[in-house]
Amino acid sequence: MPEEPDASLSSAGTGTQSPSPNLRRLVKRIIAIVLASLVLWFIVKTWTVVRAPVIPQVSPLVVNDVSQLNPIRVSEVITPTTTAEIVEAVKRHSGPISIGGARHSMGGQTATAGALFIDMQQFNRILAFSPADKTITVQAGARWRQIQEHIDPANLAVKIMQSYANFTVGGSLSVNAHGRYVGLGPIILSVRSLKVVLADGSIIEASPTQNADIFHGVIGGYGALGVIIEATLELTDNVKIKRHTETMPATDYKRYFFDNIRDHSEAVFHNADLYPPDYTTVRAVTFSITNDPLTIQNRLIPTGQSYRLDRFGLWVVSEWPFGKSLRQRIFDPTYFESEPVTWRNYEASLDTVELEPASRETSTYAIEEYFLPVDQFDDFVPRMRQILVRHDVNVIYVSIRHAKQDPGSLLAWARTEVFAFVVYYKQAKSDSAKNEVGLWTRELIDAALDLNGSYYLPYQLHATEQQFLRAYPRAREFIALKQRLDPTNKFRNELLDKYLHPR
């Protein structure tokens, strides 16, 4: 009889042994453990990303901003609730004095070492409201959301503000903020008048026609001339708006904007997102007045939301290998598929919490902004692209806005009609990372200056003094005004110390 084949040999006669049942069980167990570990890691990592933001615990004498990049130790902090307290503090303190609100500037614009820090957040009363005149007068520490809640029952809306409603009015005036409003631009265009406490403790009212030099110095003046205590702002009608988006090559955007958006009175909000990492495609987003029925009934965005999905999305876009492609090809097409109809006030009540990561301990999100004359759009985009790509900047988005010419502020960022390029990016907090950001920031500033543009001052102080003076040619007039109003250089912060110290 023929011999039975050895069970230890393969049926193919190769002479190799089949894995024993114990070995197969071991391999399956290892694979299961690895997969379970990966799933557990992903769950833990996802939780650390989407959990509620952790607010760092620091000394009450350390003033920082939202980026957590600029801790500054001051000598004293006061939180006034009355004008008399502010006047008394300014009179008794010889300097330095710094002023802050919500602290969304990102480069030391709210403090300097050893200063008396005036925290304006509790100085926030609404003083007068005239629905008939469409004006409101508020103390400088009032937040825009507070104003919206007050005026919405009268079906009125803020005329100009930044995209998010968490900022204080005084802070927005101090940086001459802007938003996505079509046919408008810097916030100075909507300010009827303001009151400011000067270095000697006197209170001055200023407007475009009364103490106009102070008016045009204080707005966009970063607290250099005094403490803004009140402002009277123009309001407008709250209207129903409908969102519409279009995607196009970046080279087509300027013509699209001028043909379809710029002079169209129905357009209320508009911006365009330039997609990294290629920076060749734009998604234009416009909210226009409509009579269509509401699809969102809330008049303002509800407060207290978790925004966990937003934090997860930012993590994917900033950290995953193909995160930016996922955003451009999957996230945004899904999000913008609908055309919601809502109130103007709803779209203007965005909360910065949606941008706040769970932690800024090792890395942080930050913003820079560049302003280019509208006819230089097509020249700036490729230069910006080359710089950002060469430095491998972790850009989340570049948001393009439009602004009309500033009417006369001394530190005007819109000296002509401009497109604004808002660069939102992620960076590590190490010294080497900060140095690298400085390199590409100065290159972008040079690119803007070469095209007769400018850059925005509320962000990190990477510009050279020469770049600053080129971008803000009326700075010497501003310094002369400061020397007249504040001869002992009482009002200071790190921005002023670096670029606007009287000489």
Tab-separated table of N, CA and C in Angstrom, residues 211-331:
chain	number	residue	atom	x	y	z
A	211	ASN	N	-13.204	117.732	16.970
A	211	ASN	CA	-11.933	117.109	17.347
A	211	ASN	C	-11.591	115.966	16.383
A	212	ALA	N	-11.664	116.289	15.109
A	212	ALA	CA	-11.516	115.263	14.077
A	212	ALA	C	-10.141	114.604	14.119
A	213	ASP	N	-9.109	115.355	14.518
A	213	ASP	CA	-7.784	114.740	14.576
A	213	ASP	C	-7.740	113.627	15.622
A	214	ILE	N	-8.399	113.862	16.763
A	214	ILE	CA	-8.454	112.831	17.801
A	214	ILE	C	-9.301	111.651	17.324
A	215	PHE	N	-10.424	111.943	16.692
A	215	PHE	CA	-11.289	110.887	16.151
A	215	PHE	C	-10.507	109.981	15.212
A	216	HIS	N	-9.773	110.584	14.279
A	216	HIS	CA	-9.044	109.795	13.288
A	216	HIS	C	-7.758	109.173	13.850
A	217	GLY	N	-7.339	109.613	15.033
A	217	GLY	CA	-6.205	108.981	15.678
A	217	GLY	C	-6.601	107.851	16.600
A	218	VAL	N	-7.714	108.042	17.318
A	218	VAL	CA	-8.150	107.038	18.288
A	218	VAL	C	-8.659	105.785	17.592
A	219	ILE	N	-9.444	105.939	16.526
A	219	ILE	CA	-9.933	104.758	15.806
A	219	ILE	C	-8.768	104.184	15.004
A	220	GLY	N	-8.432	102.957	15.311
A	220	GLY	CA	-7.245	102.347	14.729
A	220	GLY	C	-5.974	102.744	15.435
A	221	GLY	N	-6.077	103.330	16.631
A	221	GLY	CA	-4.907	103.831	17.348
A	221	GLY	C	-4.396	102.934	18.451
A	222	TYR	N	-5.019	101.785	18.671
A	222	TYR	CA	-4.502	100.760	19.585
A	222	TYR	C	-4.245	101.285	20.994
A	223	GLY	N	-5.110	102.172	21.464
A	223	GLY	CA	-5.009	102.648	22.828
A	223	GLY	C	-3.854	103.585	23.094
A	224	ALA	N	-3.263	104.140	22.052
A	224	ALA	CA	-2.086	104.994	22.234
A	224	ALA	C	-2.427	106.386	22.730
A	225	LEU	N	-3.648	106.849	22.473
A	225	LEU	CA	-3.985	108.239	22.756
A	225	LEU	C	-4.860	108.407	23.984
A	226	GLY	N	-5.460	107.327	24.467
A	226	GLY	CA	-6.337	107.430	25.615
A	226	GLY	C	-7.245	106.225	25.720
A	227	VAL	N	-8.160	106.304	26.678
A	227	VAL	CA	-9.090	105.205	26.936
A	227	VAL	C	-10.442	105.543	26.304
A	228	ILE	N	-10.851	104.788	25.300
A	228	ILE	CA	-12.192	104.966	24.733
A	228	ILE	C	-13.196	104.541	25.800
A	229	ILE	N	-14.135	105.423	26.120
A	229	ILE	CA	-15.132	105.070	27.141
A	229	ILE	C	-16.543	104.941	26.564
A	230	GLU	N	-16.836	105.650	25.468
A	230	GLU	CA	-18.171	105.563	24.870
A	230	GLU	C	-18.052	105.659	23.351
A	231	ALA	N	-19.052	105.094	22.676
A	231	ALA	CA	-19.128	105.240	21.223
A	231	ALA	C	-20.588	105.235	20.799
A	232	THR	N	-20.887	106.096	19.855
A	232	THR	CA	-22.214	106.107	19.233
A	232	THR	C	-22.066	105.537	17.831
A	233	LEU	N	-22.837	104.483	17.560
A	233	LEU	CA	-22.677	103.705	16.336
A	233	LEU	C	-23.936	103.767	15.491
A	234	GLU	N	-23.748	103.764	14.180
A	234	GLU	CA	-24.878	103.698	13.260
A	234	GLU	C	-25.350	102.249	13.131
A	235	LEU	N	-26.670	102.104	13.051
A	235	LEU	CA	-27.288	100.801	12.864
A	235	LEU	C	-27.972	100.752	11.501
A	236	THR	N	-28.459	99.580	11.145
A	236	THR	CA	-29.168	99.419	9.882
A	236	THR	C	-30.275	98.398	10.088
A	237	ASP	N	-31.046	98.128	9.042
A	237	ASP	CA	-32.174	97.205	9.164
A	237	ASP	C	-31.698	95.752	9.224
A	238	ASN	N	-32.356	94.996	10.080
A	238	ASN	CA	-32.179	93.552	10.063
A	238	ASN	C	-33.051	92.995	8.929
A	239	VAL	N	-32.470	92.158	8.108
A	239	VAL	CA	-33.189	91.637	6.938
A	239	VAL	C	-32.968	90.140	6.835
A	240	LYS	N	-33.855	89.491	6.095
A	240	LYS	CA	-33.655	88.076	5.797
A	240	LYS	C	-32.631	87.936	4.672
A	241	ILE	N	-31.734	86.974	4.824
A	241	ILE	CA	-30.687	86.768	3.829
A	241	ILE	C	-30.593	85.293	3.459
A	242	LYS	N	-30.166	85.052	2.229
A	242	LYS	CA	-30.033	83.687	1.710
A	242	LYS	C	-28.610	83.478	1.222
A	243	ARG	N	-28.048	82.327	1.579
A	243	ARG	CA	-26.663	82.023	1.210
A	243	ARG	C	-26.588	81.358	-0.158
A	244	HIS	N	-25.596	81.794	-0.933
A	244	HIS	CA	-25.316	81.191	-2.237
A	244	HIS	C	-23.805	81.071	-2.384
A	245	THR	N	-23.328	79.967	-2.942
A	245	THR	CA	-21.893	79.797	-3.139
A	245	THR	C	-21.588	79.395	-4.568
A	246	GLU	N	-20.400	79.771	-5.009
A	246	GLU	CA	-19.873	79.340	-6.305
A	246	GLU	C	-18.387	79.057	-6.167
A	247	THR	N	-17.926	78.004	-6.850
A	247	THR	CA	-16.514	77.646	-6.852
A	247	THR	C	-15.920	77.972	-8.214
A	248	MET	N	-14.687	78.507	-8.202
A	248	MET	CA	-14.081	78.967	-9.445
A	248	MET	C	-12.573	79.009	-9.302
A	249	PRO	N	-11.845	79.068	-10.410
A	249	PRO	CA	-10.401	79.306	-10.317
A	249	PRO	C	-10.127	80.672	-9.703
A	250	ALA	N	-9.056	80.758	-8.944
A	250	ALA	CA	-8.712	82.029	-8.306
A	250	ALA	C	-8.529	83.140	-9.338
A	251	THR	N	-8.062	82.791	-10.521
A	251	THR	CA	-7.837	83.798	-11.566
A	251	THR	C	-9.137	84.405	-12.084
A	252	ASP	N	-10.280	83.767	-11.795
A	252	ASP	CA	-11.570	84.298	-12.234
A	252	ASP	C	-12.250	85.140	-11.171
A	253	TYR	N	-11.711	85.141	-9.949
A	253	TYR	CA	-12.475	85.700	-8.836
A	253	TYR	C	-12.652	87.214	-8.936
A	254	LYS	N	-11.608	87.949	-9.275
A	254	LYS	CA	-11.721	89.405	-9.285
A	254	LYS	C	-12.834	89.856	-10.234
A	255	ARG	N	-12.860	89.299	-11.423
A	255	ARG	CA	-13.920	89.674	-12.370
A	255	ARG	C	-15.288	89.260	-11.823
A	256	TYR	N	-15.362	88.070	-11.229
A	256	TYR	CA	-16.627	87.618	-10.645
A	256	TYR	C	-17.112	88.602	-9.590
A	257	PHE	N	-16.206	89.040	-8.715
A	257	PHE	CA	-16.607	89.956	-7.654
A	257	PHE	C	-17.115	91.276	-8.219
A	258	PHE	N	-16.401	91.843	-9.160
A	258	PHE	CA	-16.818	93.134	-9.705
A	258	PHE	C	-18.086	93.019	-10.543
A	259	ASP	N	-18.289	91.911	-11.195
A	259	ASP	CA	-19.482	91.738	-12.034
A	259	ASP	C	-20.723	91.376	-11.229
A	260	ASN	N	-20.551	90.655	-10.117
A	260	ASN	CA	-21.701	90.060	-9.449
A	260	ASN	C	-21.932	90.509	-8.009
A	261	ILE	N	-20.941	91.131	-7.378
A	261	ILE	CA	-21.063	91.406	-5.943
A	261	ILE	C	-20.893	92.883	-5.612
A	262	ARG	N	-19.854	93.510	-6.098
A	262	ARG	CA	-19.416	94.803	-5.593
A	262	ARG	C	-20.507	95.861	-5.557
A	263	ASP	N	-21.259	96.031	-6.635
A	263	ASP	CA	-22.242	97.109	-6.721
A	263	ASP	C	-23.676	96.609	-6.653
A	264	HIS	N	-23.849	95.415	-6.093
A	264	HIS	CA	-25.193	94.839	-5.992
A	264	HIS	C	-25.743	95.095	-4.596
A	265	SER	N	-26.750	95.933	-4.507
A	265	SER	CA	-27.271	96.372	-3.214
A	265	SER	C	-27.919	95.240	-2.431
A	266	GLU	N	-28.303	94.148	-3.093
A	266	GLU	CA	-28.929	93.033	-2.388
A	266	GLU	C	-27.909	92.202	-1.623
A	267	ALA	N	-26.639	92.288	-1.990
A	267	ALA	CA	-25.606	91.497	-1.314
A	267	ALA	C	-25.269	92.146	0.026
A	268	VAL	N	-25.330	91.371	1.096
A	268	VAL	CA	-25.060	91.883	2.450
A	268	VAL	C	-23.688	91.432	2.936
A	269	PHE	N	-23.461	90.120	2.982
A	269	PHE	CA	-22.170	89.559	3.380
A	269	PHE	C	-21.530	88.873	2.184
A	270	HIS	N	-20.207	88.970	2.118
A	270	HIS	CA	-19.494	88.224	1.076
A	270	HIS	C	-18.063	87.968	1.519
A	271	ASN	N	-17.608	86.762	1.268
A	271	ASN	CA	-16.182	86.447	1.379
A	271	ASN	C	-15.886	85.291	0.428
A	272	ALA	N	-14.619	85.079	0.178
A	272	ALA	CA	-14.212	83.957	-0.681
A	272	ALA	C	-13.087	83.219	0.017
A	273	ASP	N	-13.179	81.900	0.069
A	273	ASP	CA	-12.132	81.085	0.674
A	273	ASP	C	-11.214	80.544	-0.412
A	274	LEU	N	-9.921	80.845	-0.245
A	274	LEU	CA	-8.887	80.352	-1.154
A	274	LEU	C	-8.313	79.086	-0.528
A	275	TYR	N	-8.449	77.949	-1.239
A	275	TYR	CA	-8.147	76.658	-0.633
A	275	TYR	C	-6.656	76.333	-0.665
A	276	PRO	N	-6.052	76.066	0.515
A	276	PRO	CA	-4.717	75.474	0.538
A	276	PRO	C	-4.852	73.969	0.255
A	277	PRO	N	-3.795	73.278	-0.132
A	277	PRO	CA	-2.421	73.767	-0.221
A	277	PRO	C	-2.032	74.314	-1.595
A	278	ASP	N	-2.981	74.282	-2.577
A	278	ASP	CA	-2.635	74.726	-3.933
A	278	ASP	C	-2.921	76.204	-4.157
A	279	TYR	N	-3.904	76.744	-3.453
A	279	TYR	CA	-4.256	78.166	-3.556
A	279	TYR	C	-4.630	78.564	-4.988
A	280	THR	N	-5.290	77.658	-5.675
A	280	THR	CA	-5.710	77.944	-7.052
A	280	THR	C	-7.227	77.956	-7.214
A	281	THR	N	-7.957	77.538	-6.179
A	281	THR	CA	-9.409	77.443	-6.253
A	281	THR	C	-10.047	78.296	-5.171
A	282	VAL	N	-11.132	78.976	-5.527
A	282	VAL	CA	-11.838	79.871	-4.617
A	282	VAL	C	-13.284	79.421	-4.501
A	283	ARG	N	-13.799	79.461	-3.279
A	283	ARG	CA	-15.242	79.299	-3.078
A	283	ARG	C	-15.796	80.642	-2.614
A	284	ALA	N	-16.624	81.261	-3.429
A	284	ALA	CA	-17.238	82.542	-3.089
A	284	ALA	C	-18.547	82.295	-2.353
A	285	VAL	N	-18.735	82.980	-1.237
A	285	VAL	CA	-19.915	82.804	-0.389
A	285	VAL	C	-20.595	84.157	-0.221
A	286	THR	N	-21.844	84.239	-0.623
A	286	THR	CA	-22.579	85.506	-0.572
A	286	THR	C	-23.916	85.307	0.117
A	287	PHE	N	-24.252	86.211	1.023
A	287	PHE	CA	-25.575	86.256	1.650
A	287	PHE	C	-26.294	87.477	1.101
A	288	SER	N	-27.437	87.252	0.442
A	288	SER	CA	-28.173	88.341	-0.200
A	288	SER	C	-29.575	88.448	0.367
A	289	ILE	N	-30.113	89.661	0.323
A	289	ILE	CA	-31.469	89.908	0.810
A	289	ILE	C	-32.462	89.066	0.023
A	290	THR	N	-33.427	88.487	0.735
A	290	THR	CA	-34.397	87.607	0.099
A	290	THR	C	-35.756	87.749	0.768
A	291	ASN	N	-36.789	87.350	0.056
A	291	ASN	CA	-38.138	87.244	0.618
A	291	ASN	C	-38.532	85.793	0.844
A	292	ASP	N	-37.615	84.866	0.616
A	292	ASP	CA	-37.907	83.453	0.823
A	292	ASP	C	-38.175	83.177	2.297
A	293	PRO	N	-38.940	82.145	2.593
A	293	PRO	CA	-39.212	81.820	3.999
A	293	PRO	C	-37.948	81.370	4.724
A	294	LEU	N	-37.901	81.648	6.012
A	294	LEU	CA	-36.752	81.278	6.822
A	294	LEU	C	-36.590	79.765	6.880
A	295	THR	N	-35.364	79.313	6.811
A	295	THR	CA	-35.054	77.904	7.078
A	295	THR	C	-34.437	77.726	8.463
A	296	ILE	N	-33.972	78.824	9.057
A	296	ILE	CA	-33.468	78.833	10.433
A	296	ILE	C	-34.268	79.889	11.188
A	297	GLN	N	-34.992	79.454	12.211
A	297	GLN	CA	-35.914	80.360	12.887
A	297	GLN	C	-35.236	81.240	13.928
A	298	ASN	N	-34.117	80.801	14.481
A	298	ASN	CA	-33.435	81.592	15.512
A	298	ASN	C	-33.020	82.952	14.953
A	299	ARG	N	-33.207	83.997	15.728
A	299	ARG	CA	-32.821	85.321	15.280
A	299	ARG	C	-31.341	85.596	15.547
A	300	LEU	N	-30.780	84.934	16.557
A	300	LEU	CA	-29.355	84.986	16.857
A	300	LEU	C	-28.869	83.551	17.071
A	301	ILE	N	-27.583	83.324	16.831
A	301	ILE	CA	-27.033	82.001	17.084
A	301	ILE	C	-27.099	81.721	18.579
A	302	PRO	N	-27.661	80.585	18.984
A	302	PRO	CA	-27.756	80.287	20.420
A	302	PRO	C	-26.376	80.238	21.068
A	303	THR	N	-26.281	80.735	22.283
A	303	THR	CA	-25.015	80.711	23.013
A	303	THR	C	-24.851	79.370	23.727
A	304	GLY	N	-23.638	79.115	24.179
A	304	GLY	CA	-23.391	77.929	24.985
A	304	GLY	C	-23.261	76.638	24.215
A	305	GLN	N	-23.084	76.696	22.908
A	305	GLN	CA	-22.931	75.472	22.132
A	305	GLN	C	-21.530	74.882	22.340
A	306	SER	N	-21.422	73.554	22.136
A	306	SER	CA	-20.151	72.870	22.397
A	306	SER	C	-19.156	73.032	21.252
A	307	TYR	N	-19.614	73.076	20.019
A	307	TYR	CA	-18.768	73.199	18.821
A	307	TYR	C	-17.736	72.063	18.735
A	308	ARG	N	-18.096	70.876	19.225
A	308	ARG	CA	-17.159	69.747	19.164
A	308	ARG	C	-16.873	69.346	17.722
A	309	LEU	N	-17.898	69.361	16.877
A	309	LEU	CA	-17.688	68.974	15.484
A	309	LEU	C	-16.751	69.958	14.790
A	310	ASP	N	-16.833	71.238	15.128
A	310	ASP	CA	-15.942	72.232	14.539
A	310	ASP	C	-14.495	71.971	14.957
A	311	ARG	N	-14.288	71.643	16.235
A	311	ARG	CA	-12.923	71.352	16.690
A	311	ARG	C	-12.372	70.102	16.009
A	312	PHE	N	-13.243	69.104	15.832
A	312	PHE	CA	-12.798	67.892	15.133
A	312	PHE	C	-12.404	68.225	13.696
A	313	GLY	N	-13.217	69.036	13.039
A	313	GLY	CA	-12.912	69.411	11.666
A	313	GLY	C	-11.605	70.162	11.543
A	314	LEU	N	-11.348	71.099	12.470
A	314	LEU	CA	-10.081	71.838	12.438
A	314	LEU	C	-8.891	70.905	12.660
A	315	TRP	N	-9.063	69.915	13.521
A	315	TRP	CA	-7.997	68.932	13.746
A	315	TRP	C	-7.715	68.141	12.477
A	316	VAL	N	-8.773	67.689	11.823
A	316	VAL	CA	-8.593	66.927	10.580
A	316	VAL	C	-7.879	67.779	9.537
A	317	VAL	N	-8.355	68.998	9.339
A	317	VAL	CA	-7.784	69.852	8.295
A	317	VAL	C	-6.331	70.198	8.592
A	318	SER	N	-6.007	70.416	9.873
A	318	SER	CA	-4.662	70.883	10.211
A	318	SER	C	-3.667	69.760	10.457
A	319	GLU	N	-4.128	68.540	10.769
A	319	GLU	CA	-3.211	67.490	11.192
A	319	GLU	C	-3.233	66.230	10.329
A	320	TRP	N	-4.321	65.945	9.656
A	320	TRP	CA	-4.369	64.718	8.864
A	320	TRP	C	-3.626	64.912	7.545
A	321	PRO	N	-3.015	63.832	7.012
A	321	PRO	CA	-2.230	63.970	5.765
A	321	PRO	C	-3.005	64.577	4.611
A	322	PHE	N	-4.283	64.205	4.474
A	322	PHE	CA	-5.076	64.728	3.361
A	322	PHE	C	-6.231	65.591	3.885
A	323	GLY	N	-6.013	66.205	5.053
A	323	GLY	CA	-7.082	66.963	5.676
A	323	GLY	C	-7.576	68.127	4.846
A	324	LYS	N	-6.668	68.844	4.205
A	324	LYS	CA	-7.078	70.010	3.419
A	324	LYS	C	-7.851	69.590	2.172
A	325	SER	N	-7.462	68.458	1.583
A	325	SER	CA	-8.219	67.942	0.440
A	325	SER	C	-9.602	67.471	0.879
A	326	LEU	N	-9.684	66.854	2.063
A	326	LEU	CA	-10.987	66.435	2.577
A	326	LEU	C	-11.904	67.634	2.747
A	327	ARG	N	-11.352	68.725	3.256
A	327	ARG	CA	-12.174	69.913	3.421
A	327	ARG	C	-12.695	70.416	2.079
A	328	GLN	N	-11.794	70.555	1.112
A	328	GLN	CA	-12.173	71.130	-0.178
A	328	GLN	C	-13.133	70.232	-0.944
A	329	ARG	N	-12.942	68.923	-0.860
A	329	ARG	CA	-13.691	68.004	-1.722
A	329	ARG	C	-14.871	67.328	-1.041
A	330	ILE	N	-14.881	67.299	0.298
A	330	ILE	CA	-15.957	66.591	0.987
A	330	ILE	C	-16.663	67.492	2.001
A	331	PHE	N	-15.900	68.058	2.948
A	331	PHE	CA	-16.541	68.829	4.014
A	331	PHE	C	-17.319	70.022	3.477
